[in-house]
Amino acid sequence: MKFVEFILKKSKFIAPIIIIIALVHGFFGVHRWQYYPLYLLGVLYFVLILLDYLDIFNLNSKTSKWIISIIILLIILSIISILGFQKQDLPTPSGEFQIGTKIFELEDKSRDEVYTEEEGDKRKIKYQAWYPTDEIETLQKAKWITEGTLLTTNLGKNILLTPRFILNHTAEIDSNSYYDAKLSRSLDKYPIVVISHGWKGFREIHTDFAEDLASNGFVVLSIDHTYGSQAVKFNDGKVAYLKRSALPRLVKPSTFDKAAHELAVNFGKDVIMVLDEIERLNKEDETFMEKLDLDKIGLLGHSTGGAGDVFTSLKDKRVKALIGLDAWVNPLNIEDLKKGLDIPSLFLRSEQWTKRQSVEPLNVLVKNSDNANIIQLENTNHVDFTMVYMYSPLSKYVGFTGKEGGRESAKMQREITLKFFDENLRNNNNEDFLKEILEKYDNLKLKEIN
């Protein structure tokens, strides 16, 4: 066929060009799976040219159709993989401060680890701090995902149910933060926000919130909830992978409910452990000593992390404000929810979860709370409260995120979060901030609870 003849006679330069591209990628260490279809296309060109040169290639109509189909497929795969899974920059923080970051390990020797059978195993977590800094000139910029491909391979398997390597490009993305920077001395004390990811999340899945708050003068601590997180690598080399049995599927409702309750409570106890750690940091850590405002602590949690935050806020008076992102409070005891919260609380809810989840437990909590509101984000999915927009710009178009999800939705959420914590942890005296936000964005709806 003419197309194949063109390949063999007129476009022999394509194979060498693709091979040169592959060699250049190899020389600079930028081999990525996204280019593999392109490399295969070059190999196919090379083989066709070689067979034609040796005159052992019998080109008939059926063979030509197969060749054309393979070439078209490889071209399509090349375009989709290169454009659909490209490295993207993290959102630019809105504040005036540069951002420092440090990573800590924390063990509670009084608390048994419920997700292992190892005798004497105690609960151990990691958390990452983001904070305002002024001096970054000689410092190393942190990666967005510090565990690298150890985490991203697990993420591809557990979240997208795709080949393990499909999200490995995200391990190469830089954050906007710098390791071990000195805390800015611009303020006497800094308010604190503690972030909890959801089931199958990880501590950096909300880095956009953390960096934005830190750039605006908050100290932010994000928890890796061990065995509810994708993968946590400790300093001794041990890796704690997601324990799927912690939230089992295809079991009796009573079995699921018991596991879900234990998971939510475990997340909450992790938060309490970090609240205790904040007091230690303020007493003796070289970066944060006497610079943390222990009277200005807020919580931000997604899904199961939101449930853990509610559990904590109902019990611990150190918490002064709370934001829940599709907070999955269903596993908590309904009698506890009826007690309500006595702190400013804002619950952002995706349209997807309004349809798929029972909203009554959250309604019960809000109805019995002194100062709590629910705002629904129309045309959004549960994952739109995370940084899944960093995985692929195609996520919105294949239905993974909502129609109004992605970067723009995340930017709006960061604005809401900053204004809420500004009002409730820094007393900026803008009681109309919620009204202003609702008027600014058409897809936000304040839900009335009867």
Coordinates of C-alpha atoms in Angstrom, one line a residue, residues 30 40 90-92 128 196 305 315 384 391 394 432 435:
V30 CA 15.1 11.2 31.3
L40 CA 8.6 1.2 19.7
L90 CA 2.6 22.5 41.6
P91 CA 0.3 25.5 42.1
T92 CA 2.1 28.7 43.1
Q128 CA 5.7 16.6 57.4
S196 CA -5.2 14.4 57.7
G305 CA -9.2 12.0 57.8
K315 CA -12.7 15.2 72.6
D384 CA -11.4 16.7 43.8
Y391 CA -1.6 12.9 37.9
L394 CA -6.9 14.3 31.2
D432 CA -18.7 38.0 55.9
K435 CA -20.9 35.2 52.1

